[in-house]
Structures are given as C-alpha cells and as structure tokens.
Amino acid sequence: MTSHDRPTTDRPTTDRAADAAADAAPDADARAATEKALFEAFGGIRGTVETVLPGLLFVAIFTVNKDLHISAIAALAVALALTAVRLVRRDTVKHAFSGVFGVAFGVVFAMMTGNAKDFYLPGMLYTLGLALAYILTTLAGVPLIGLILGPVFKENLSWRTRNPGRKKAYAKASWAWGLILLAKCAILFPLYWWGDTEHLGWVLVALKLPPFLLAVWLTWVFLTKAPPPIDVFAEMEAEEEREKAEREAAKERQILDAVADDVFQGFADEAASETAERPQGPRHRR
C-alpha cells in the first residue's frame, strides 16, 4: 500500500480539536463575562470584607468587655474608615455605604433599646425582606436578580421579552437567593429571641459568607448555562449610527439634487438665451 493509499487520521483529529477549541472559546468568554458581572454586582472580596468586618468587630469586642457603646462605636468607626478609603481612592462606594448604613441602623437600634442583640436586628430584617423580594418578584415574572444584573450585563430588561432562556435562568437564581436567605433567617431569628448576644453574633458572622457564596455560585451556574445577554446598549449605538448615516445620506442627496437642479436650470437658461438670440427668418407675405 502506497503512502497515497493509507488512510489519513491526522487531519480529522486536528480538525476536531480545532472545532472543539472554537466551541469552547465562546463558553469561556461567557463564563468570564458572568464572573466579571457577578464580581461587580456583589463587590467581590473587598465588598465582602467591608460587609463582614464591622459586625465581626462588634461581636468580638462585646464578647470581651460586654460594653455596648464601645462595641457599637468601634464597628461604626471601621465602617466609616473603609468608606473613607474608597473615597480617597475614588473607587465605587455603594458596597461601603451599604455597610455604613447597616451598621448605623444597628447602632441606633441598640442604643435606643439598650439591648446589644438589637445591633443585629436591622440587618436581619433586611435579610428577611430581601428573601421575600427575591421570591415575590420571581412569582410576578420579574425576578429580582435579573433587575440587579441586567444593567451590569448591558441587557437591561431585554431578557423579559426577547430572551426567555435567560429569564428562566434569572428566575432559578432568584429562587436560590430567596430560599437560601429564608433558611438563614430561620436560624437567626430563633437565636435573636432565645439566644444570648454573643451566640447570636458569632453565628451571624459565621453565616455571612457561606450562604452568600452558595447563592453567587448557583447564580453563576445558572447564567453560564443560559443564552448570552442581548447588549441593548450596543443596539442603541448601532441604531444611532444608522440614523446618523441616513441623515447624512439624505443631506448628500439634497445637495446633489440642488446641484442637479442648478445645472439643469443653467442648461435651460442657456438654451432659452440661444433661442432668443437666434435671427428670425423673413416672413412670407400673403
């Protein structure tokens, strides 16, 4: 058997590898875009630290000296310091500000009642309200996680009517967030009613990250399997460019029409002038 008669296996194998790599590239891009969007929406590691650190400092100080005022002031001071750092570095401050407001409300509640456990009550009520918001908005057909992430993915609300697969993924993610936060509340509220401050504080700190990370991971899983987002910003820019091109083309046509009219009028005037200057022949007498 000659070399020309031998079956070639290298080329198909190479082609299959190239096709697999080409197919994997969009998936990798989609995963990277989803990770970036989730990181931006939920603050990443730094935002998580800004959320956890004030509460951790409060429960640590209160466990040692049982002084409500010192614990509350220290937690609020740390939250303000973290916000100030972001302001100095000109970073986004939405996560830091949310931490400051949460700590400030906790301090006000605790100072008003004199009960250190009330430092955690505003955050717990916020968690319960957020859980209900995730569930109710999903039942209403407008899952909250889609409202949060839509602008981040530059798709706004296009997923509601134009991307049903993505709407389904947002609904699954919102259900996950709602049920996880409800489970967290089911642990914390009994401790608030019947547990002591230190026990509640340490359990709350311990439950800061795991439920959050689980919900974020499930959101990532659902969205990476969903259709890609529709970039409505790019569509609007393309529409603006198209309208601009149409306006410019219309102006060019008007200019060309005006030039053509001027040329035609010039020819007409010249023809009329030649006709007027042409000598008339002798008239025949009857």
mmCIF file of N, CA and C in Angstrom, residues 6-136:
data_model
loop_
_atom_site.group_PDB
_atom_site.id
_atom_site.type_symbol
_atom_site.label_atom_id
_atom_site.label_comp_id
_atom_site.label_asym_id
_atom_site.label_seq_id
_atom_site.Cartn_x
_atom_site.Cartn_y
_atom_site.Cartn_z
ATOM 1 N N ARG A 6 -2.865 5.114 2.075
ATOM 2 C CA ARG A 6 -3.057 4.970 3.518
ATOM 3 C C ARG A 6 -4.092 5.965 4.022
ATOM 4 N N PRO A 7 -4.961 5.525 4.931
ATOM 5 C CA PRO A 7 -5.954 6.462 5.477
ATOM 6 C C PRO A 7 -5.277 7.515 6.338
ATOM 7 N N THR A 8 -5.698 8.702 6.175
ATOM 8 C CA THR A 8 -5.119 9.812 6.954
ATOM 9 C C THR A 8 -6.021 10.098 8.135
ATOM 10 N N THR A 9 -5.426 10.069 9.314
ATOM 11 C CA THR A 9 -6.184 10.327 10.548
ATOM 12 C C THR A 9 -5.756 11.618 11.221
ATOM 13 N N ASP A 10 -4.587 12.156 10.818
ATOM 14 C CA ASP A 10 -4.086 13.347 11.497
ATOM 15 C C ASP A 10 -4.983 14.560 11.234
ATOM 16 N N ARG A 11 -5.396 14.731 9.983
ATOM 17 C CA ARG A 11 -6.175 15.912 9.654
ATOM 18 C C ARG A 11 -7.529 15.941 10.343
ATOM 19 N N PRO A 12 -8.319 14.836 10.286
ATOM 20 C CA PRO A 12 -9.593 14.869 11.019
ATOM 21 C C PRO A 12 -9.429 15.116 12.503
ATOM 22 N N THR A 13 -8.395 14.508 13.101
ATOM 23 C CA THR A 13 -8.154 14.724 14.527
ATOM 24 C C THR A 13 -7.847 16.183 14.812
ATOM 25 N N THR A 14 -7.016 16.767 13.966
ATOM 26 C CA THR A 14 -6.677 18.177 14.135
ATOM 27 C C THR A 14 -7.898 19.057 13.957
ATOM 28 N N ASP A 15 -8.713 18.697 12.924
ATOM 29 C CA ASP A 15 -9.922 19.487 12.695
ATOM 30 C C ASP A 15 -10.878 19.399 13.882
ATOM 31 N N ARG A 16 -11.017 18.180 14.421
ATOM 32 C CA ARG A 16 -11.899 18.034 15.573
ATOM 33 C C ARG A 16 -11.395 18.827 16.770
ATOM 34 N N ALA A 17 -10.094 18.817 16.973
ATOM 35 C CA ALA A 17 -9.523 19.592 18.080
ATOM 36 C C ALA A 17 -9.745 21.080 17.875
ATOM 37 N N ALA A 18 -9.563 21.513 16.605
ATOM 38 C CA ALA A 18 -9.780 22.930 16.324
ATOM 39 C C ALA A 18 -11.235 23.315 16.521
ATOM 40 N N ASP A 19 -12.154 22.428 16.085
ATOM 41 C CA ASP A 19 -13.576 22.709 16.280
ATOM 42 C C ASP A 19 -13.929 22.755 17.757
ATOM 43 N N ALA A 20 -13.366 21.813 18.525
ATOM 44 C CA ALA A 20 -13.637 21.804 19.967
ATOM 45 C C ALA A 20 -13.129 23.071 20.633
ATOM 46 N N ALA A 21 -11.924 23.507 20.206
ATOM 47 C CA ALA A 21 -11.374 24.739 20.773
ATOM 48 C C ALA A 21 -12.218 25.945 20.395
ATOM 49 N N ALA A 22 -12.716 25.948 19.140
ATOM 50 C CA ALA A 22 -13.567 27.056 18.705
ATOM 51 C C ALA A 22 -14.883 27.086 19.474
ATOM 52 N N ASP A 23 -15.424 25.881 19.745
ATOM 53 C CA ASP A 23 -16.670 25.825 20.512
ATOM 54 C C ASP A 23 -16.464 26.222 21.961
ATOM 55 N N ALA A 24 -15.271 25.874 22.499
ATOM 56 C CA ALA A 24 -15.006 26.173 23.908
ATOM 57 C C ALA A 24 -14.734 27.653 24.138
ATOM 58 N N ALA A 25 -14.249 28.353 23.097
ATOM 59 C CA ALA A 25 -13.904 29.760 23.262
ATOM 60 C C ALA A 25 -15.100 30.619 23.672
ATOM 61 N N PRO A 26 -16.254 30.510 22.966
ATOM 62 C CA PRO A 26 -17.403 31.315 23.418
ATOM 63 C C PRO A 26 -17.864 30.967 24.826
ATOM 64 N N ASP A 27 -17.793 29.653 25.187
ATOM 65 C CA ASP A 27 -18.193 29.262 26.534
ATOM 66 C C ASP A 27 -17.274 29.897 27.572
ATOM 67 N N ALA A 28 -15.975 29.889 27.280
ATOM 68 C CA ALA A 28 -15.023 30.501 28.208
ATOM 69 C C ALA A 28 -15.263 31.996 28.320
ATOM 70 N N ASP A 29 -15.567 32.642 27.202
ATOM 71 C CA ASP A 29 -15.850 34.076 27.232
ATOM 72 C C ASP A 29 -17.109 34.362 28.041
ATOM 73 N N ALA A 30 -18.129 33.500 27.861
ATOM 74 C CA ALA A 30 -19.377 33.691 28.608
ATOM 75 C C ALA A 30 -19.144 33.520 30.101
ATOM 76 N N ARG A 31 -18.363 32.513 30.476
ATOM 77 C CA ARG A 31 -18.074 32.311 31.897
ATOM 78 C C ARG A 31 -17.309 33.491 32.473
ATOM 79 N N ALA A 32 -16.309 33.975 31.711
ATOM 80 C CA ALA A 32 -15.522 35.111 32.190
ATOM 81 C C ALA A 32 -16.386 36.359 32.339
ATOM 82 N N ALA A 33 -17.293 36.592 31.365
ATOM 83 C CA ALA A 33 -18.168 37.758 31.444
ATOM 84 C C ALA A 33 -19.120 37.642 32.630
ATOM 85 N N THR A 34 -19.613 36.432 32.881
ATOM 86 C CA THR A 34 -20.516 36.229 34.019
ATOM 87 C C THR A 34 -19.787 36.444 35.332
ATOM 88 N N GLU A 35 -18.579 35.908 35.451
ATOM 89 C CA GLU A 35 -17.794 36.101 36.667
ATOM 90 C C GLU A 35 -17.520 37.585 36.905
ATOM 91 N N LYS A 36 -17.176 38.302 35.855
ATOM 92 C CA LYS A 36 -16.896 39.729 35.990
ATOM 93 C C LYS A 36 -18.132 40.493 36.436
ATOM 94 N N ALA A 37 -19.285 40.156 35.852
ATOM 95 C CA ALA A 37 -20.523 40.843 36.209
ATOM 96 C C ALA A 37 -20.909 40.572 37.660
ATOM 97 N N LEU A 38 -20.795 39.314 38.094
ATOM 98 C CA LEU A 38 -21.120 38.985 39.483
ATOM 99 C C LEU A 38 -20.157 39.666 40.446
ATOM 100 N N PHE A 39 -18.896 39.706 40.073
ATOM 101 C CA PHE A 39 -17.900 40.377 40.915
ATOM 102 C C PHE A 39 -18.253 41.850 41.064
ATOM 103 N N GLU A 40 -18.657 42.481 39.956
ATOM 104 C CA GLU A 40 -19.007 43.897 40.003
ATOM 105 C C GLU A 40 -20.284 44.130 40.787
ATOM 106 N N ALA A 41 -21.267 43.244 40.615
ATOM 107 C CA ALA A 41 -22.565 43.450 41.252
ATOM 108 C C ALA A 41 -22.511 43.250 42.757
ATOM 109 N N PHE A 42 -21.719 42.277 43.211
ATOM 110 C CA PHE A 42 -21.728 41.927 44.635
ATOM 111 C C PHE A 42 -20.466 42.355 45.373
ATOM 112 N N GLY A 43 -19.586 43.067 44.688
ATOM 113 C CA GLY A 43 -18.480 43.697 45.388
ATOM 114 C C GLY A 43 -17.210 42.892 45.505
ATOM 115 N N GLY A 44 -17.253 41.626 45.173
ATOM 116 C CA GLY A 44 -16.053 40.808 45.235
ATOM 117 C C GLY A 44 -15.524 40.631 46.652
ATOM 118 N N ILE A 45 -14.255 40.347 46.767
ATOM 119 C CA ILE A 45 -13.640 40.075 48.068
ATOM 120 C C ILE A 45 -13.651 41.317 48.949
ATOM 121 N N ARG A 46 -13.346 42.447 48.353
ATOM 122 C CA ARG A 46 -13.279 43.679 49.141
ATOM 123 C C ARG A 46 -14.644 44.058 49.686
ATOM 124 N N GLY A 47 -15.671 43.964 48.847
ATOM 125 C CA GLY A 47 -17.016 44.269 49.312
ATOM 126 C C GLY A 47 -17.466 43.327 50.409
ATOM 127 N N THR A 48 -17.070 42.059 50.300
ATOM 128 C CA THR A 48 -17.419 41.095 51.336
ATOM 129 C C THR A 48 -16.746 41.437 52.663
ATOM 130 N N VAL A 49 -15.481 41.827 52.604
ATOM 131 C CA VAL A 49 -14.761 42.223 53.823
ATOM 132 C C VAL A 49 -15.428 43.440 54.461
ATOM 133 N N GLU A 50 -15.830 44.405 53.634
ATOM 134 C CA GLU A 50 -16.474 45.606 54.167
ATOM 135 C C GLU A 50 -17.819 45.287 54.815
ATOM 136 N N THR A 51 -18.448 44.220 54.352
ATOM 137 C CA THR A 51 -19.722 43.816 54.944
ATOM 138 C C THR A 51 -19.525 43.038 56.240
ATOM 139 N N VAL A 52 -18.500 42.202 56.293
ATOM 140 C CA VAL A 52 -18.316 41.300 57.427
ATOM 141 C C VAL A 52 -17.579 41.963 58.581
ATOM 142 N N LEU A 53 -16.585 42.796 58.289
ATOM 143 C CA LEU A 53 -15.671 43.283 59.320
ATOM 144 C C LEU A 53 -16.356 44.075 60.443
ATOM 145 N N PRO A 54 -17.260 45.024 60.158
ATOM 146 C CA PRO A 54 -17.870 45.759 61.284
ATOM 147 C C PRO A 54 -18.626 44.856 62.256
ATOM 148 N N GLY A 55 -19.416 43.920 61.734
ATOM 149 C CA GLY A 55 -20.138 43.011 62.621
ATOM 150 C C GLY A 55 -19.207 42.107 63.412
ATOM 151 N N LEU A 56 -18.151 41.662 62.749
ATOM 152 C CA LEU A 56 -17.171 40.819 63.440
ATOM 153 C C LEU A 56 -16.504 41.591 64.574
ATOM 154 N N LEU A 57 -16.165 42.852 64.331
ATOM 155 C CA LEU A 57 -15.526 43.664 65.362
ATOM 156 C C LEU A 57 -16.483 43.902 66.527
ATOM 157 N N PHE A 58 -17.757 44.141 66.213
ATOM 158 C CA PHE A 58 -18.738 44.376 67.274
ATOM 159 C C PHE A 58 -18.843 43.170 68.206
ATOM 160 N N VAL A 59 -19.037 41.986 67.631
ATOM 161 C CA VAL A 59 -19.232 40.814 68.481
ATOM 162 C C VAL A 59 -17.949 40.446 69.215
ATOM 163 N N ALA A 60 -16.790 40.685 68.596
ATOM 164 C CA ALA A 60 -15.527 40.361 69.260
ATOM 165 C C ALA A 60 -15.314 41.255 70.481
ATOM 166 N N ILE A 61 -15.533 42.562 70.308
ATOM 167 C CA ILE A 61 -15.335 43.483 71.432
ATOM 168 C C ILE A 61 -16.377 43.230 72.521
ATOM 169 N N PHE A 62 -17.627 43.009 72.107
ATOM 170 C CA PHE A 62 -18.667 42.793 73.106
ATOM 171 C C PHE A 62 -18.443 41.487 73.869
ATOM 172 N N THR A 63 -17.891 40.486 73.199
ATOM 173 C CA THR A 63 -17.606 39.218 73.882
ATOM 174 C C THR A 63 -16.567 39.416 74.974
ATOM 175 N N VAL A 64 -15.621 40.340 74.735
ATOM 176 C CA VAL A 64 -14.533 40.548 75.690
ATOM 177 C C VAL A 64 -14.976 41.422 76.863
ATOM 178 N N ASN A 65 -15.598 42.578 76.579
ATOM 179 C CA ASN A 65 -15.851 43.530 77.676
ATOM 180 C C ASN A 65 -17.327 43.799 77.960
ATOM 181 N N LYS A 66 -18.234 43.257 77.162
ATOM 182 C CA LYS A 66 -19.680 43.419 77.359
ATOM 183 C C LYS A 66 -20.112 44.885 77.357
ATOM 184 N N ASP A 67 -19.336 45.744 76.684
ATOM 185 C CA ASP A 67 -19.651 47.173 76.632
ATOM 186 C C ASP A 67 -20.317 47.483 75.291
ATOM 187 N N LEU A 68 -21.619 47.781 75.336
ATOM 188 C CA LEU A 68 -22.379 48.039 74.116
ATOM 189 C C LEU A 68 -21.867 49.271 73.384
ATOM 190 N N HIS A 69 -21.592 50.351 74.123
ATOM 191 C CA HIS A 69 -21.208 51.606 73.486
ATOM 192 C C HIS A 69 -19.868 51.483 72.763
ATOM 193 N N ILE A 70 -18.875 50.903 73.433
ATOM 194 C CA ILE A 70 -17.562 50.754 72.797
ATOM 195 C C ILE A 70 -17.660 49.843 71.570
ATOM 196 N N SER A 71 -18.398 48.760 71.689
ATOM 197 C CA SER A 71 -18.536 47.827 70.561
ATOM 198 C C SER A 71 -19.209 48.505 69.374
ATOM 199 N N ALA A 72 -20.279 49.253 69.642
ATOM 200 C CA ALA A 72 -21.011 49.907 68.562
ATOM 201 C C ALA A 72 -20.174 51.000 67.903
ATOM 202 N N ILE A 73 -19.495 51.801 68.717
ATOM 203 C CA ILE A 73 -18.677 52.881 68.170
ATOM 204 C C ILE A 73 -17.521 52.319 67.340
ATOM 205 N N ALA A 74 -16.903 51.244 67.798
ATOM 206 C CA ALA A 74 -15.797 50.642 67.054
ATOM 207 C C ALA A 74 -16.283 50.110 65.700
ATOM 208 N N ALA A 75 -17.433 49.439 65.694
ATOM 209 C CA ALA A 75 -17.973 48.911 64.435
ATOM 210 C C ALA A 75 -18.288 50.037 63.456
ATOM 211 N N LEU A 76 -18.905 51.105 63.949
ATOM 212 C CA LEU A 76 -19.237 52.228 63.085
ATOM 213 C C LEU A 76 -17.979 52.938 62.592
ATOM 214 N N ALA A 77 -16.977 53.064 63.441
ATOM 215 C CA ALA A 77 -15.728 53.717 63.045
ATOM 216 C C ALA A 77 -15.034 52.930 61.932
ATOM 217 N N VAL A 78 -15.028 51.605 62.038
ATOM 218 C CA VAL A 78 -14.407 50.791 60.995
ATOM 219 C C VAL A 78 -15.158 50.924 59.677
ATOM 220 N N ALA A 79 -16.495 50.917 59.742
ATOM 221 C CA ALA A 79 -17.289 51.065 58.523
ATOM 222 C C ALA A 79 -17.020 52.412 57.855
ATOM 223 N N LEU A 80 -16.929 53.467 58.652
ATOM 224 C CA LEU A 80 -16.636 54.790 58.096
ATOM 225 C C LEU A 80 -15.226 54.839 57.515
ATOM 226 N N ALA A 81 -14.273 54.205 58.188
ATOM 227 C CA ALA A 81 -12.897 54.198 57.690
ATOM 228 C C ALA A 81 -12.809 53.478 56.337
ATOM 229 N N LEU A 82 -13.501 52.362 56.207
ATOM 230 C CA LEU A 82 -13.495 51.637 54.932
ATOM 231 C C LEU A 82 -14.113 52.473 53.820
ATOM 232 N N THR A 83 -15.157 53.214 54.140
ATOM 233 C CA THR A 83 -15.766 54.103 53.149
ATOM 234 C C THR A 83 -14.822 55.235 52.777
ATOM 235 N N ALA A 84 -14.135 55.788 53.782
ATOM 236 C CA ALA A 84 -13.189 56.874 53.513
ATOM 237 C C ALA A 84 -12.059 56.418 52.598
ATOM 238 N N VAL A 85 -11.598 55.193 52.796
ATOM 239 C CA VAL A 85 -10.541 54.658 51.930
ATOM 240 C C VAL A 85 -11.021 54.595 50.484
ATOM 241 N N ARG A 86 -12.250 54.156 50.284
ATOM 242 C CA ARG A 86 -12.791 54.102 48.927
ATOM 243 C C ARG A 86 -12.917 55.501 48.328
ATOM 244 N N LEU A 87 -13.340 56.455 49.128
ATOM 245 C CA LEU A 87 -13.464 57.821 48.630
ATOM 246 C C LEU A 87 -12.111 58.389 48.237
ATOM 247 N N VAL A 88 -11.100 58.130 49.046
ATOM 248 C CA VAL A 88 -9.759 58.627 48.743
ATOM 249 C C VAL A 88 -9.234 58.004 47.452
ATOM 250 N N ARG A 89 -9.497 56.719 47.279
ATOM 251 C CA ARG A 89 -9.025 56.021 46.076
ATOM 252 C C ARG A 89 -9.969 56.191 44.896
ATOM 253 N N ARG A 90 -11.074 56.910 45.108
ATOM 254 C CA ARG A 90 -12.057 57.179 44.059
ATOM 255 C C ARG A 90 -12.631 55.882 43.486
ATOM 256 N N ASP A 91 -12.827 54.924 44.362
ATOM 257 C CA ASP A 91 -13.471 53.674 43.965
ATOM 258 C C ASP A 91 -14.975 53.802 44.161
ATOM 259 N N THR A 92 -15.712 52.834 43.637
ATOM 260 C CA THR A 92 -17.142 52.813 43.872
ATOM 261 C C THR A 92 -17.424 52.595 45.352
ATOM 262 N N VAL A 93 -18.395 53.317 45.878
ATOM 263 C CA VAL A 93 -18.636 53.301 47.320
ATOM 264 C C VAL A 93 -19.975 52.663 47.683
ATOM 265 N N LYS A 94 -20.670 52.079 46.710
ATOM 266 C CA LYS A 94 -22.015 51.581 47.028
ATOM 267 C C LYS A 94 -21.979 50.468 48.068
ATOM 268 N N HIS A 95 -20.992 49.571 47.990
ATOM 269 C CA HIS A 95 -20.926 48.486 48.971
ATOM 270 C C HIS A 95 -20.494 49.007 50.338
ATOM 271 N N ALA A 96 -19.544 49.948 50.339
ATOM 272 C CA ALA A 96 -19.109 50.517 51.611
ATOM 273 C C ALA A 96 -20.226 51.314 52.266
ATOM 274 N N PHE A 97 -20.962 52.082 51.484
ATOM 275 C CA PHE A 97 -22.061 52.866 52.033
ATOM 276 C C PHE A 97 -23.163 51.967 52.587
ATOM 277 N N SER A 98 -23.432 50.861 51.887
ATOM 278 C CA SER A 98 -24.442 49.939 52.413
ATOM 279 C C SER A 98 -24.005 49.376 53.763
ATOM 280 N N GLY A 99 -22.691 49.125 53.913
ATOM 281 C CA GLY A 99 -22.183 48.667 55.199
ATOM 282 C C GLY A 99 -22.312 49.728 56.272
ATOM 283 N N VAL A 100 -22.031 50.979 55.910
ATOM 284 C CA VAL A 100 -22.137 52.074 56.882
ATOM 285 C C VAL A 100 -23.580 52.229 57.347
ATOM 286 N N PHE A 101 -24.512 52.224 56.398
ATOM 287 C CA PHE A 101 -25.919 52.390 56.771
ATOM 288 C C PHE A 101 -26.396 51.234 57.637
ATOM 289 N N GLY A 102 -25.984 50.017 57.279
ATOM 290 C CA GLY A 102 -26.382 48.866 58.092
ATOM 291 C C GLY A 102 -25.862 48.961 59.512
ATOM 292 N N VAL A 103 -24.602 49.327 59.646
ATOM 293 C CA VAL A 103 -24.016 49.455 60.984
ATOM 294 C C VAL A 103 -24.663 50.616 61.740
ATOM 295 N N ALA A 104 -24.904 51.728 61.035
ATOM 296 C CA ALA A 104 -25.502 52.895 61.696
ATOM 297 C C ALA A 104 -26.894 52.572 62.241
ATOM 298 N N PHE A 105 -27.705 51.879 61.434
ATOM 299 C CA PHE A 105 -29.034 51.484 61.920
ATOM 300 C C PHE A 105 -28.921 50.539 63.110
ATOM 301 N N GLY A 106 -27.976 49.617 63.034
ATOM 302 C CA GLY A 106 -27.777 48.711 64.157
ATOM 303 C C GLY A 106 -27.380 49.439 65.423
ATOM 304 N N VAL A 107 -26.486 50.412 65.282
ATOM 305 C CA VAL A 107 -26.058 51.194 66.442
ATOM 306 C C VAL A 107 -27.241 51.958 67.030
ATOM 307 N N VAL A 108 -28.057 52.571 66.189
ATOM 308 C CA VAL A 108 -29.210 53.342 66.667
ATOM 309 C C VAL A 108 -30.183 52.429 67.411
ATOM 310 N N PHE A 109 -30.484 51.271 66.833
ATOM 311 C CA PHE A 109 -31.406 50.342 67.486
ATOM 312 C C PHE A 109 -30.864 49.905 68.843
ATOM 313 N N ALA A 110 -29.602 49.528 68.857
ATOM 314 C CA ALA A 110 -29.023 49.029 70.109
ATOM 315 C C ALA A 110 -28.964 50.119 71.168
ATOM 316 N N MET A 111 -28.608 51.348 70.776
ATOM 317 C CA MET A 111 -28.535 52.441 71.732
ATOM 318 C C MET A 111 -29.915 52.799 72.275
ATOM 319 N N MET A 112 -30.928 52.745 71.410
ATOM 320 C CA MET A 112 -32.276 53.107 71.838
ATOM 321 C C MET A 112 -32.852 52.097 72.834
ATOM 322 N N THR A 113 -32.598 50.823 72.591
ATOM 323 C CA THR A 113 -33.186 49.791 73.455
ATOM 324 C C THR A 113 -32.263 49.382 74.590
ATOM 325 N N GLY A 114 -30.972 49.649 74.432
ATOM 326 C CA GLY A 114 -30.012 49.198 75.441
ATOM 327 C C GLY A 114 -29.729 47.711 75.371
ATOM 328 N N ASN A 115 -30.208 47.055 74.343
ATOM 329 C CA ASN A 115 -30.007 45.616 74.172
ATOM 330 C C ASN A 115 -29.019 45.403 73.036
ATOM 331 N N ALA A 116 -27.897 44.772 73.313
ATOM 332 C CA ALA A 116 -26.856 44.589 72.302
ATOM 333 C C ALA A 116 -27.341 43.727 71.144
ATOM 334 N N LYS A 117 -28.285 42.836 71.383
ATOM 335 C CA LYS A 117 -28.789 41.991 70.293
ATOM 336 C C LYS A 117 -29.479 42.813 69.210
ATOM 337 N N ASP A 118 -29.998 43.971 69.581
ATOM 338 C CA ASP A 118 -30.695 44.802 68.603
ATOM 339 C C ASP A 118 -29.735 45.425 67.591
ATOM 340 N N PHE A 119 -28.431 45.351 67.842
ATOM 341 C CA PHE A 119 -27.464 45.787 66.839
ATOM 342 C C PHE A 119 -27.629 44.961 65.558
ATOM 343 N N TYR A 120 -28.022 43.708 65.688
ATOM 344 C CA TYR A 120 -28.146 42.822 64.531
ATOM 345 C C TYR A 120 -29.544 42.840 63.914
ATOM 346 N N LEU A 121 -30.522 43.415 64.622
ATOM 347 C CA LEU A 121 -31.906 43.317 64.168
ATOM 348 C C LEU A 121 -32.148 43.979 62.804
ATOM 349 N N PRO A 122 -31.656 45.205 62.530
ATOM 350 C CA PRO A 122 -31.912 45.795 61.208
ATOM 351 C C PRO A 122 -31.381 44.931 60.065
ATOM 352 N N GLY A 123 -30.186 44.377 60.246
ATOM 353 C CA GLY A 123 -29.634 43.521 59.199
ATOM 354 C C GLY A 123 -30.454 42.258 59.002
ATOM 355 N N MET A 124 -30.963 41.702 60.096
ATOM 356 C CA MET A 124 -31.787 40.502 59.982
ATOM 357 C C MET A 124 -33.110 40.811 59.284
ATOM 358 N N LEU A 125 -33.718 41.951 59.619
ATOM 359 C CA LEU A 125 -34.959 42.340 58.948
ATOM 360 C C LEU A 125 -34.716 42.627 57.466
ATOM 361 N N TYR A 126 -33.583 43.218 57.173
ATOM 362 C CA TYR A 126 -33.227 43.466 55.769
ATOM 363 C C TYR A 126 -33.072 42.147 55.013
ATOM 364 N N THR A 127 -32.425 41.168 55.646
ATOM 365 C CA THR A 127 -32.258 39.859 55.013
ATOM 366 C C THR A 127 -33.602 39.200 54.749
ATOM 367 N N LEU A 128 -34.501 39.287 55.725
ATOM 368 C CA LEU A 128 -35.835 38.709 55.544
ATOM 369 C C LEU A 128 -36.588 39.419 54.418
ATOM 370 N N GLY A 129 -36.533 40.740 54.407
ATOM 371 C CA GLY A 129 -37.197 41.488 53.340
ATOM 372 C C GLY A 129 -36.626 41.175 51.975
ATOM 373 N N LEU A 130 -35.293 41.013 51.904
ATOM 374 C CA LEU A 130 -34.650 40.690 50.634
ATOM 375 C C LEU A 130 -35.053 39.297 50.154
ATOM 376 N N ALA A 131 -35.134 38.347 51.080
ATOM 377 C CA ALA A 131 -35.568 36.999 50.713
ATOM 378 C C ALA A 131 -36.968 37.019 50.126
ATOM 379 N N LEU A 132 -37.882 37.750 50.775
ATOM 380 C CA LEU A 132 -39.246 37.850 50.261
ATOM 381 C C LEU A 132 -39.279 38.571 48.924
ATOM 382 N N ALA A 133 -38.418 39.577 48.754
ATOM 383 C CA ALA A 133 -38.372 40.304 47.483
ATOM 384 C C ALA A 133 -37.937 39.386 46.344
ATOM 385 N N TYR A 134 -36.930 38.558 46.592
ATOM 386 C CA TYR A 134 -36.492 37.602 45.559
ATOM 387 C C TYR A 134 -37.632 36.667 45.168
ATOM 388 N N ILE A 135 -38.349 36.169 46.144
ATOM 389 C CA ILE A 135 -39.406 35.192 45.862
ATOM 390 C C ILE A 135 -40.610 35.855 45.200
ATOM 391 N N LEU A 136 -41.049 36.996 45.722
ATOM 392 C CA LEU A 136 -42.247 37.641 45.191
ATOM 393 C C LEU A 136 -42.024 38.191 43.782
#
